[in-house]
Short mmCIF file of C-alpha atoms and ligand atoms in Angstrom, two decimals:
data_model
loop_
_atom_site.label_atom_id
_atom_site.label_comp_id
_atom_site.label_asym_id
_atom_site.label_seq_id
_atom_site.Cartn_x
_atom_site.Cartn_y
_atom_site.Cartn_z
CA UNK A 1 126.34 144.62 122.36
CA UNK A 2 124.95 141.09 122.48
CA UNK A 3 124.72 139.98 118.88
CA UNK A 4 121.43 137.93 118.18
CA UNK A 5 121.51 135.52 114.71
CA UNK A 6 118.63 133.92 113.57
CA UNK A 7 120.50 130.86 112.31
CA UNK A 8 124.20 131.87 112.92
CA UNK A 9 125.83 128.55 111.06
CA UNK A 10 124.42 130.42 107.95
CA UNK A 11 125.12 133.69 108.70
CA UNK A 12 128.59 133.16 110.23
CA UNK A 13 129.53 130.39 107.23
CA UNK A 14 133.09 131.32 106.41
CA UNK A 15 133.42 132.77 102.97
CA UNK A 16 134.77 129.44 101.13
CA UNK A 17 131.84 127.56 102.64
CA UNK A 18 129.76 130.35 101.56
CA UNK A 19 131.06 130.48 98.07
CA UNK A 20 131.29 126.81 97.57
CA UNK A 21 127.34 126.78 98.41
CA UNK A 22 126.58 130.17 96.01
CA UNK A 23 128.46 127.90 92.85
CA UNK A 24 126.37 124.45 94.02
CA UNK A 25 122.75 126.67 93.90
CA UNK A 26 123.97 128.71 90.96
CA UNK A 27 124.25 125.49 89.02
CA UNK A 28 121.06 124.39 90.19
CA UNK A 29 119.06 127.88 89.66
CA UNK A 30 120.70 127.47 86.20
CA UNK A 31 119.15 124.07 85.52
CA UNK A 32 115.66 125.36 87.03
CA UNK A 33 115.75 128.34 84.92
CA UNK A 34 115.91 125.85 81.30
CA UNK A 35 112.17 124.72 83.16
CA UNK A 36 111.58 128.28 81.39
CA UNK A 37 110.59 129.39 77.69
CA UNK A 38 112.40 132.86 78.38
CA UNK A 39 115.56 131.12 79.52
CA UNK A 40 115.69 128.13 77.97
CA UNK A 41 116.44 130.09 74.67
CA UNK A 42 118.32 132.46 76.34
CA UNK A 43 121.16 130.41 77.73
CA UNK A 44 121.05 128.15 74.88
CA UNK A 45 121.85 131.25 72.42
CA UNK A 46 125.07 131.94 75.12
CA UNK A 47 126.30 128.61 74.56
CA UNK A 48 125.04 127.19 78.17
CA UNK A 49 123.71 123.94 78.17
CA UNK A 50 123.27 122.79 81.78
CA UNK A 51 123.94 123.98 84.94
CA UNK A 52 127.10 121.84 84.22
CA UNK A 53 128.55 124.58 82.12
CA UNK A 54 129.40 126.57 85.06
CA UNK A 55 132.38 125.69 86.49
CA UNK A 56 133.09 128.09 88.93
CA UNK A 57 131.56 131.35 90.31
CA UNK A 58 133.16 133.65 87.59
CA UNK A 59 131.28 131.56 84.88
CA UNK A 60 128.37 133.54 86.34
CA UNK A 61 129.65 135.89 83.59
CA UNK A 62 128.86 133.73 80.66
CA UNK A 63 125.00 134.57 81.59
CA UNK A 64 123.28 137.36 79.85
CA UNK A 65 121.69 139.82 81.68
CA UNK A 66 118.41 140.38 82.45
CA UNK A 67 115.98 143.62 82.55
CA UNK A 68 112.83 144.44 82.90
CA UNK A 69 112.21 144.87 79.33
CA UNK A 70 112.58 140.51 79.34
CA UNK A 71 110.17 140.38 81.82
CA UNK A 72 107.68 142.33 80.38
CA UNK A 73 108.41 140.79 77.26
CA UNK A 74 108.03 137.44 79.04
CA UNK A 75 104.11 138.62 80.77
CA UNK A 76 102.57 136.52 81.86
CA UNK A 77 104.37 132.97 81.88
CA UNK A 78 107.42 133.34 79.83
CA UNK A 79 109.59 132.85 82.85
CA UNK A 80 107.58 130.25 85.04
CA UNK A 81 109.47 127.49 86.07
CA UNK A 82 106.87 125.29 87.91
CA UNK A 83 103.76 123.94 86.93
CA UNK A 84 100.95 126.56 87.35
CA UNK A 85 99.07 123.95 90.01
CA UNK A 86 102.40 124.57 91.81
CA UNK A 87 102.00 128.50 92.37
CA UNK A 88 100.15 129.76 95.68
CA UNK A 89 100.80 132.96 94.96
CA UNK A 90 102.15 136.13 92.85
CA UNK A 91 103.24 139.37 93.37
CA UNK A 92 103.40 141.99 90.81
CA UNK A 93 104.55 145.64 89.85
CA UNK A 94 102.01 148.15 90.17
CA UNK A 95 102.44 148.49 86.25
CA UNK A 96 101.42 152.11 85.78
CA UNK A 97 104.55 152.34 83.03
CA UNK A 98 103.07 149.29 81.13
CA UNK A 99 102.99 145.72 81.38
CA UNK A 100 103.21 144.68 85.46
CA UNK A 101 106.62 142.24 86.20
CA UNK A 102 104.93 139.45 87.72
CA UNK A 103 106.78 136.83 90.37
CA UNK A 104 105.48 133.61 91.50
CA UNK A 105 105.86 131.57 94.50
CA UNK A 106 105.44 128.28 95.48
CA UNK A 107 104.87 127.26 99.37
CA UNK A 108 108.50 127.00 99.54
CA UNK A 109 109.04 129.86 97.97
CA UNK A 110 106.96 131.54 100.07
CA UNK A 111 109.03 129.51 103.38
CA UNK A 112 112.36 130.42 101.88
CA UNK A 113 111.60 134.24 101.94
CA UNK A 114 110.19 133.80 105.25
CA UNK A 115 112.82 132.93 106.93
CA UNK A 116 115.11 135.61 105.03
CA UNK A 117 112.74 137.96 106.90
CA UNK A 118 113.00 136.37 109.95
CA UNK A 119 117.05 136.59 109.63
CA UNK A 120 116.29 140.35 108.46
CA UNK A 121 114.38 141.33 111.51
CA UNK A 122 116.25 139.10 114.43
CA UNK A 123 119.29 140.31 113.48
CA UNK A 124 117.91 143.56 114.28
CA UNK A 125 117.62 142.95 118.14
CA UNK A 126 113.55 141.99 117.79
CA UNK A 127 112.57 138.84 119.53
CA UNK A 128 109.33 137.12 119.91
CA UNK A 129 108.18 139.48 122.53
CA UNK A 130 107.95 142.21 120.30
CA UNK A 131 105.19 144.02 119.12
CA UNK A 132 104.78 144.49 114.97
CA UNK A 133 102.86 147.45 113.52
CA UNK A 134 103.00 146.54 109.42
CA UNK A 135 102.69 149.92 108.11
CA UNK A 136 102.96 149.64 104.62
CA UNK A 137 101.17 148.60 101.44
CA UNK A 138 99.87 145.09 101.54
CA UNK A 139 98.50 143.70 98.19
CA UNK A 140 100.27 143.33 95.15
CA UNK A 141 103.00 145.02 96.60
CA UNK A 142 106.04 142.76 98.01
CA UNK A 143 105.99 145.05 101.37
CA UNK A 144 103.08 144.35 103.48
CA UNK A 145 102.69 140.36 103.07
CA UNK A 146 106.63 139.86 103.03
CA UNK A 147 107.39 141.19 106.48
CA UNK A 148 104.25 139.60 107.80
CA UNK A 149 105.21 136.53 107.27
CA UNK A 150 108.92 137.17 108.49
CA UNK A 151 107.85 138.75 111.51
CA UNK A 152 105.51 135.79 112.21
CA UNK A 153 108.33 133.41 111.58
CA UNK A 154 109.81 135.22 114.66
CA UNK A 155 107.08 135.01 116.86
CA UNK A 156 106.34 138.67 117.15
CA UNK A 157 102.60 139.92 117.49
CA UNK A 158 101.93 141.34 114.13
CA UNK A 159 99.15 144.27 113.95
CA UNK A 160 99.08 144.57 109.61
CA UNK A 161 97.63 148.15 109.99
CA UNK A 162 98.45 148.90 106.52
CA UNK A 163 99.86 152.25 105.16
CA UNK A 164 98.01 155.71 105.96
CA UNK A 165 95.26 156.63 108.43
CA UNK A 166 97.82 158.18 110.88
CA UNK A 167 95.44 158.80 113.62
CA UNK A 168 94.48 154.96 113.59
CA UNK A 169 98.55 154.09 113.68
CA UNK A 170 98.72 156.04 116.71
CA UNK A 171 95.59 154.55 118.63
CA UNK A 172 97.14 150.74 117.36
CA UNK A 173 100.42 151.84 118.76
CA UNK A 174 99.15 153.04 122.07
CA UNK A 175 96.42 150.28 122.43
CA UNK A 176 98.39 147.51 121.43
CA UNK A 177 101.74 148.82 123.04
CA UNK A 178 103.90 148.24 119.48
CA UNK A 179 107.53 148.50 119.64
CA UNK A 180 108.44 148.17 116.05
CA UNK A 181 106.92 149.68 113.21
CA UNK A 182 107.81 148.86 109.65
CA UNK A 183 107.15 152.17 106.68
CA UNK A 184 108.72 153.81 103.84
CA UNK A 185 110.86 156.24 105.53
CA UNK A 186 108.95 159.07 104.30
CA UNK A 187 105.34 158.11 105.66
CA UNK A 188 107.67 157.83 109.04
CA UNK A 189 108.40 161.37 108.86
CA UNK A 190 104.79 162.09 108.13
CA UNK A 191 103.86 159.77 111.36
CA UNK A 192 106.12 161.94 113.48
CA UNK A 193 104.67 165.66 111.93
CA UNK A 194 100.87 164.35 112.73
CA UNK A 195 102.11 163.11 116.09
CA UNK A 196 103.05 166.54 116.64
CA UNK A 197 100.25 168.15 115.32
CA UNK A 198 97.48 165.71 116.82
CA UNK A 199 99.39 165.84 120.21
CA UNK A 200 100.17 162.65 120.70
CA UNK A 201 103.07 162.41 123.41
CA UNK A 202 106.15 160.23 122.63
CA UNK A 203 105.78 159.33 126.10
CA UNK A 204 102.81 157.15 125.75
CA UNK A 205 104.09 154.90 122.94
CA UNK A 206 106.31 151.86 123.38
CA UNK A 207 108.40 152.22 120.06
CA UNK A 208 111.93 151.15 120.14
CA UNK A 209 112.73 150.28 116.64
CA UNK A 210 111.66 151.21 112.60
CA UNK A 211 112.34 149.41 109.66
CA UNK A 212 112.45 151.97 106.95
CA UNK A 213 112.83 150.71 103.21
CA UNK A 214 111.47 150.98 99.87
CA UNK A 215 112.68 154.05 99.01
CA UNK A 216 115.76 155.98 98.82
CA UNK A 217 116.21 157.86 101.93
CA UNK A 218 120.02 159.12 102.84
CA UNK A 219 122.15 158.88 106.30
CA UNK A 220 120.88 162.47 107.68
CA UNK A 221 117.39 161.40 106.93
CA UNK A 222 118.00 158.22 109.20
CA UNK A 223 118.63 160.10 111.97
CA UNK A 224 116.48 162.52 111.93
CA UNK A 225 113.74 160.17 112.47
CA UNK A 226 115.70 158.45 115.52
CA UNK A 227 115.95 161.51 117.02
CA UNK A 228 112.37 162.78 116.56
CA UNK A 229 111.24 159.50 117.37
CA UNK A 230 113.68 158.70 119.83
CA UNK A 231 114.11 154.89 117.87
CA UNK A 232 116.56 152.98 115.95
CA UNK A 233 115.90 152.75 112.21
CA UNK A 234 117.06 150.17 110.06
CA UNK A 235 117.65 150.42 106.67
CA UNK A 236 115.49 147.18 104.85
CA UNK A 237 116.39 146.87 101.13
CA UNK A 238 115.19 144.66 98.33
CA UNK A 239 112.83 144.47 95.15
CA UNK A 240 109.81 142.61 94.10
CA UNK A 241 111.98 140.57 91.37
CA UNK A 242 113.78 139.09 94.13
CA UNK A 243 111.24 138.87 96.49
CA UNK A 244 110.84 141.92 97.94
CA UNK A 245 112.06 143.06 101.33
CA UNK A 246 114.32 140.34 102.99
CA UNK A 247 117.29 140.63 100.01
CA UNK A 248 119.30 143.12 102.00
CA UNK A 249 119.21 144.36 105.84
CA UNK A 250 121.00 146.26 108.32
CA UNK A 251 121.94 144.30 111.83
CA UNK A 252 122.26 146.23 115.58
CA UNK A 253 125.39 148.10 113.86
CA UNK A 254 123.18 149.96 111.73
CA UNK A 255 126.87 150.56 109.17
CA UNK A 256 125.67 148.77 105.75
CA UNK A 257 123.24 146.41 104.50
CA UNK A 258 124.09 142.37 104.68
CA UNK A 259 122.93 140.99 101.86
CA UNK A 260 122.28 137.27 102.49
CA UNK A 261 124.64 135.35 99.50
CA UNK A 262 123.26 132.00 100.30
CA UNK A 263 120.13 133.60 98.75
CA UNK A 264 121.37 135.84 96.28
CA UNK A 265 124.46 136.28 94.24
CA UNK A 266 125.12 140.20 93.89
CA UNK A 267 127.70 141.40 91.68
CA UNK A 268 128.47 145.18 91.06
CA UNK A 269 128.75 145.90 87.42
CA UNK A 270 129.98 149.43 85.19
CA UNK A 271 126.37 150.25 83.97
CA UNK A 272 128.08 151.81 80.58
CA UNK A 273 130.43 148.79 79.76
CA UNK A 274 128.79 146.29 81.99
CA UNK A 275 131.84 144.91 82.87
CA UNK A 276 132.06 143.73 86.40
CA UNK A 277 134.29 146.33 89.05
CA UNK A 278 136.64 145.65 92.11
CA UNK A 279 135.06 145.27 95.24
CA UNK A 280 134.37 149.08 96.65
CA UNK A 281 133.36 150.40 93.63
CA UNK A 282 130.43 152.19 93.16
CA UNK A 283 128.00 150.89 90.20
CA UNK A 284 124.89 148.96 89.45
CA UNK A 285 123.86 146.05 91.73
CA UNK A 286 123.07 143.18 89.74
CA UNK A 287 121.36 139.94 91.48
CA UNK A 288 120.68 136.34 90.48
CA UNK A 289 118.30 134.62 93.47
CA UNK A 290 118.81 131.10 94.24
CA UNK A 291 115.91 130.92 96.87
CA UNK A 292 113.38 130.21 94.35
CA UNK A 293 111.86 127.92 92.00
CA UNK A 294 108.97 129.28 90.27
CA UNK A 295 110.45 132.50 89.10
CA UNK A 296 114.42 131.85 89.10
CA UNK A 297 115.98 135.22 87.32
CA UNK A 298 119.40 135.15 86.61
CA UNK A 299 121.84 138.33 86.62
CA UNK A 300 118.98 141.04 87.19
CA UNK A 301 119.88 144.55 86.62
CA UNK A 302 118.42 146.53 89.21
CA UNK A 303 119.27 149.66 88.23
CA UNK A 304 119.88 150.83 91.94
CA UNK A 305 123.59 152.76 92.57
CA UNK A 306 125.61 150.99 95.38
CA UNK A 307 128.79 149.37 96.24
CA UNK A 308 130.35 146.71 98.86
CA UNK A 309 131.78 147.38 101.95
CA UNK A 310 135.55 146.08 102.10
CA UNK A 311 135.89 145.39 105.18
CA UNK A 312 133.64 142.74 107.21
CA UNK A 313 131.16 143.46 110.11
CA UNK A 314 132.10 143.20 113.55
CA UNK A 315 128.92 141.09 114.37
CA UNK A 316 130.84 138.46 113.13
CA UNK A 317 128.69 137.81 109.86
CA UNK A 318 130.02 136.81 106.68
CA UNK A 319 127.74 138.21 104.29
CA UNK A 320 129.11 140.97 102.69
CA UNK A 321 127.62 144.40 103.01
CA UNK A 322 126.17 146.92 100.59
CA UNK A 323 126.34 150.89 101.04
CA UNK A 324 122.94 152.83 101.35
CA UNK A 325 121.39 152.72 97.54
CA UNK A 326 121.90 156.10 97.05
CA UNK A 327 119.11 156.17 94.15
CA UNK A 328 118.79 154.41 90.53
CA UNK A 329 120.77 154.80 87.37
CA UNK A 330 117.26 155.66 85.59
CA UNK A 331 116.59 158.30 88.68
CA UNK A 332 119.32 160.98 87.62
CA UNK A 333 118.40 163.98 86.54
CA UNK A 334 120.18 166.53 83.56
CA UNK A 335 119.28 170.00 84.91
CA UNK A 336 121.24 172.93 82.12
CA UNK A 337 123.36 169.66 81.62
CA UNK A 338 124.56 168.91 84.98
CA UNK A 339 124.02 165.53 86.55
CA UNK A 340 121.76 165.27 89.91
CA UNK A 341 120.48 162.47 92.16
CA UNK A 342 117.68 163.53 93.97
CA UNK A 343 119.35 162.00 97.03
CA UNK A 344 121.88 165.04 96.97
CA UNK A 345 119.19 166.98 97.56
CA UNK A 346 117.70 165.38 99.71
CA UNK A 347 121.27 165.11 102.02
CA UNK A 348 121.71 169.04 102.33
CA UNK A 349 117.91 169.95 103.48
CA UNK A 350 117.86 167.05 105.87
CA UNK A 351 120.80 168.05 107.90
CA UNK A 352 118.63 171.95 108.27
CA UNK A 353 116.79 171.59 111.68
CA UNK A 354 114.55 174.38 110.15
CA UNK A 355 113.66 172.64 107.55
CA UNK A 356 110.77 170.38 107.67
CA UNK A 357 109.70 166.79 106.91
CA UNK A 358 108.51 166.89 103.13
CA UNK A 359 110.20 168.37 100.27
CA UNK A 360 108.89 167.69 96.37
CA UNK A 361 111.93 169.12 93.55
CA UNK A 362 109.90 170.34 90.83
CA UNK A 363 111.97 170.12 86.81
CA UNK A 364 110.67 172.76 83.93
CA UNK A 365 110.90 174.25 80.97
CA UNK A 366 112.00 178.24 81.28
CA UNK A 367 112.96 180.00 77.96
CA UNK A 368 115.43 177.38 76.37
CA UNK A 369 116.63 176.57 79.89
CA UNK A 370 115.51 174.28 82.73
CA UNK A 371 114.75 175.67 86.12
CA UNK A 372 115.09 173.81 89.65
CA UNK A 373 112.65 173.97 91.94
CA UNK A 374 113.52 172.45 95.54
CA UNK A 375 110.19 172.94 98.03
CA UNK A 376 110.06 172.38 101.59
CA UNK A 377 108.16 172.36 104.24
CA UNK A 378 109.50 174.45 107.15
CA UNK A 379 108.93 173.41 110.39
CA UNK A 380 106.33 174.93 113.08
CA UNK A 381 108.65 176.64 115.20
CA UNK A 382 110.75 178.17 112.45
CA UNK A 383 107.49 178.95 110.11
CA UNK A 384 105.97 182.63 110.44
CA UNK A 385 104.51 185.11 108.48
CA UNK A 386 107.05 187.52 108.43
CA UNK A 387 108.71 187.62 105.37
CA UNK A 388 112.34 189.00 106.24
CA UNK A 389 113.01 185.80 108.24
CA UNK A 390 112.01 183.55 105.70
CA UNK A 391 113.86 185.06 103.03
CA UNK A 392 116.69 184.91 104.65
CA UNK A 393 116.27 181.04 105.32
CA UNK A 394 114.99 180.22 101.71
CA UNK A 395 118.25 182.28 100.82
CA UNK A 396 120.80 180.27 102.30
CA UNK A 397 119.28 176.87 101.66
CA UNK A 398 119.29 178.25 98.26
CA UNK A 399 122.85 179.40 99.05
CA UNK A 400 123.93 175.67 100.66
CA UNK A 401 122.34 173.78 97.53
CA UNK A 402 123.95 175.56 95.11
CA UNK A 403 127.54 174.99 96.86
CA UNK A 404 126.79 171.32 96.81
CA UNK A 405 124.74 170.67 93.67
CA UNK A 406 126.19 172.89 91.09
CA UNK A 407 122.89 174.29 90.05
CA UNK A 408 120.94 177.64 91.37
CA UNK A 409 117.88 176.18 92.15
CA UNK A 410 114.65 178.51 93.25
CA UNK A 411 113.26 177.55 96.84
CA UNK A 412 109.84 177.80 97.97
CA UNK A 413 109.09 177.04 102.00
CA UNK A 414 106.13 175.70 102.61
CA UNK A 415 104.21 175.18 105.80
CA UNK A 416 104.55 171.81 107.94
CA UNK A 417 102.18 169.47 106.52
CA UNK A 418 101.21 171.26 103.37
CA UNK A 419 103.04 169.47 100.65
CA UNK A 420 101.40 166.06 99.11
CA UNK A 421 102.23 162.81 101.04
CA UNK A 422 101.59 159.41 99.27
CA UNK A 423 101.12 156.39 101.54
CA UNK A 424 103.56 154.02 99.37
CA UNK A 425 106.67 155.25 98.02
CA UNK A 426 107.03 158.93 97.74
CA UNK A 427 106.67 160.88 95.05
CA UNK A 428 109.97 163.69 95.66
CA UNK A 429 110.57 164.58 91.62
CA UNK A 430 107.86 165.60 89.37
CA UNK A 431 109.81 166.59 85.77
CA UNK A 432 107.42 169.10 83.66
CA UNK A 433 109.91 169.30 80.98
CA UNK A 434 108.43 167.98 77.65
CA UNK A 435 109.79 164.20 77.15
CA UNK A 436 111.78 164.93 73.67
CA UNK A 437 113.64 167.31 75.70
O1 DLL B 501 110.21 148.21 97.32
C1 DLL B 501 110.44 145.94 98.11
C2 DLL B 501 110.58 146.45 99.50
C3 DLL B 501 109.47 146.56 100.32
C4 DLL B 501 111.83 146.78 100.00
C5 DLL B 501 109.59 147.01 101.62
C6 DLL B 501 111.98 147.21 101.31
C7 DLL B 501 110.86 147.34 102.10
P1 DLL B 501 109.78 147.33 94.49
O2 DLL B 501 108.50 148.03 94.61
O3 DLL B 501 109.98 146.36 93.37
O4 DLL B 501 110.09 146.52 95.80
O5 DLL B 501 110.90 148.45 94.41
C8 DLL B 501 112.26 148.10 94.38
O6 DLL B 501 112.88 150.22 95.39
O7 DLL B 501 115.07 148.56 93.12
C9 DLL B 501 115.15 150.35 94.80
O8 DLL B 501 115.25 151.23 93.70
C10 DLL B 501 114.09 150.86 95.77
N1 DLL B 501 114.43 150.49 97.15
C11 DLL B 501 113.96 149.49 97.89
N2 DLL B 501 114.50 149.51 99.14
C12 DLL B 501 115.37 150.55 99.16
C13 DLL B 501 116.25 151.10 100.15
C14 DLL B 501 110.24 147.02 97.06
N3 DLL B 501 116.35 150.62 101.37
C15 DLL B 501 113.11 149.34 94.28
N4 DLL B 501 117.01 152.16 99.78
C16 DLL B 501 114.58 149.02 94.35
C17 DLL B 501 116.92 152.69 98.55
C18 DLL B 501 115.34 151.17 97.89
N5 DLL B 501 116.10 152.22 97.60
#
């Protein structure tokens, strides 16, 4: 495989280099971040003065954590480190739990995340020849605008379609010839159900690549779309406190995401005793970004379940990679007082070939007890009328679940295309139970 780097003196830097650079910005980031209301009382209170006070990359500890209860708490300027004549832009949260988290950007802000696209995307195989159909959420939201701008940092001809309107993404595609689209995972597997139903043949399109991010989607998932869609998907991972997209990326070996440390210091923390764990163990990623100035946040908890790879990449990168978030610490459910990630789910239905593209699990009250509900579309060949068959099928997914998840749950099959699709992140839990529960 020929391995493309964007800017491979970076990418390749050997680890001391690499480390040396992470405790030079950390200092700095630290020094930015007193430029701040939030932080300038914050640090103080932990006994850190200056950026001087850390002395080497473990000092990172002496730094509180932060959630998104500070920024909230910090809405709307708490946490701006630039003048306000410095910002060209902000991204924020969509809010509909409360107060939005806001992020600013100055222009090089905004040229610093850039080119962590670019790196993102060109170390996917995508050159300037390439064709870019942006189908996700532009706005507020970090994923439309960020790989824009990435993508036309690499030259590529970028179509920003938007999310939704499938029969308009297939006349771009075709029209335009695209050969990478960009999409939660789940409105891909929508894409590929309407292609079927509308007709459209694979044959006329020019796609060769996804990126598919946003949301947690799991390995079986992954390919499942390649082989519907006969592409390779890449796994694009990162959150609008950081950025957005562009934190975390998976190059042509498609085995982990690279998350780029001259940008971001990631640590991997015990999210009961918050106390830091050896490198392979699974716990909460927390970040600090260094690649900004307006909003520097220091030791964000992101909530999101992961751990480091051990081993480095063959392509010869440095950057140390970060297993598929397999969902967030606040995602778990307690079902009769067993622990699930929806992402378990998710794992055994995907690997069914009957079973179809959507699935929604459905949490309630029965009686004094709770009560799974796992629906799922079935898939046009395997869908009929006749009940026997489907019994039988709802039976042993029913069957397979159980062996996996602990937990009878009830199945319900559902025709291809029937169950609710939402053009940004999906929507795969909806918990009925009342909230004192
Ligand atoms: O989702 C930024 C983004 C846009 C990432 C486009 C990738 C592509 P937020 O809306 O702030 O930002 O949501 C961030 O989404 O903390 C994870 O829980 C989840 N998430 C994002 N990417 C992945 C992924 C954007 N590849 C939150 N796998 C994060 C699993 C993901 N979860």
């Amino acid at each position: 495989m020929d391995i493309q780097y964007w800017d491979k003196e970076t990418e390749c830097l050997p680890r001391k280099d690499l480390e040396a650079h992470q405790l030079q910005a950390l200092k700095k980031i630290v020094d930015q971040s007193f430029k701040t209301e939030f932080y300038s009382k914050r640090l103080k209170d932990a006994g850190i003065n200056s950026g001087d006070d850390i002395k080497t990359l473990q000092c990172i500890r002496r730094i509180p954590f932060t959630t998104k209860h500070d920024l909230r708490s910090a809405f709307p300027y708490g946490m701006l480190a630039v003048p306000k004549s410095d910002v060209v832009r902000l991204h924020a949260s969509s809010g509909t739990t409360g107060i939005p988290t806001t992020i600013y950007l100055t222009k090089k802000d905004i040229e610093a995340w850039a080119s962590y696209m670019a790196r993102c995307i060109y170390a996917t195989g995508c050159t300037r020849d390439d064709v870019f159909q942006n189908m996700i959420t532009y706005g507020l939201f970090t994923g439309g605008l960020g790989f824009h701008y990435g993508a036309e940092k690499v030259g590529m001809m970028v179509i920003p379609s938007g999310s939704g309107n499938t029969a308009r993404q297939f006349k771009l595609m075709q029209d335009f010839e695209t050969t990478v689209v960009h999409s939660t995972p789940s409105f891909l597997l929508h894409v590929e159900s309407k292609m079927r139903e509308e007709g459209v043949k694979r044959g006329s399109l020019k796609l060769k690549r996804a990126f598919a991010g946003a949301e947690p989607y799991s390995e079986d998932t992954r390919k499942r779309i390649e082989a519907l869609l006969d592409i390779d998907v890449f796994n694009s991972y990162g959150l609008s406190e950081m950025n957005g997209p562009g934190v975390a990326f998976e190059c042509q070996h498609k085995n982990g995401l690279h998350i780029w440390e001259d940008g971001y210091i990631a640590e991997i923390i015990d999210p009961d005793t918050l106390e830091p764990l050896p490198d392979g163990e699974k716990g909460e990623l927390v970040i600090t970004i260094l690649c900004r100035e307006a909003s520097p946040i220091l030791r964000y908890r992101t909530r999101d379940i992961t751990s480091f790879y051990t081993e480095p990449c063959s392509c010869g990168r440095t950057h140390r990679r970060l297993h598929r978030i397999t969902g967030r610490s606040d995602d778990m459910l307690i079902v009769n007082g067993v622990n699930l990630f929806p992402s378990q789910i998710e794992e055994v239905i995907m690997n069914m070939k009957e079973v179809g593209n959507n699935y929604l699990i459905v949490v309630e009250k029965e009686g004094a007890l709770d009560r799974l509900t796992v629906k799922t579309e079935v898939n046009a060949d395997n869908f009929m009328d006749d009940s026997r068959p489907m019994n039988a099928l709802k039976e042993r997914i029913a069957r397979t679940l159980q062996v996996s998840i602990s937990i009878n749950p009830r199945v319900e099959l559902h025709e291809n295309g029937s169950l609710p699709v939402s053009e940004g992140k999906a929507v795969r839990v909806i918990d009925k139970r009342p909230k004192d529960v």
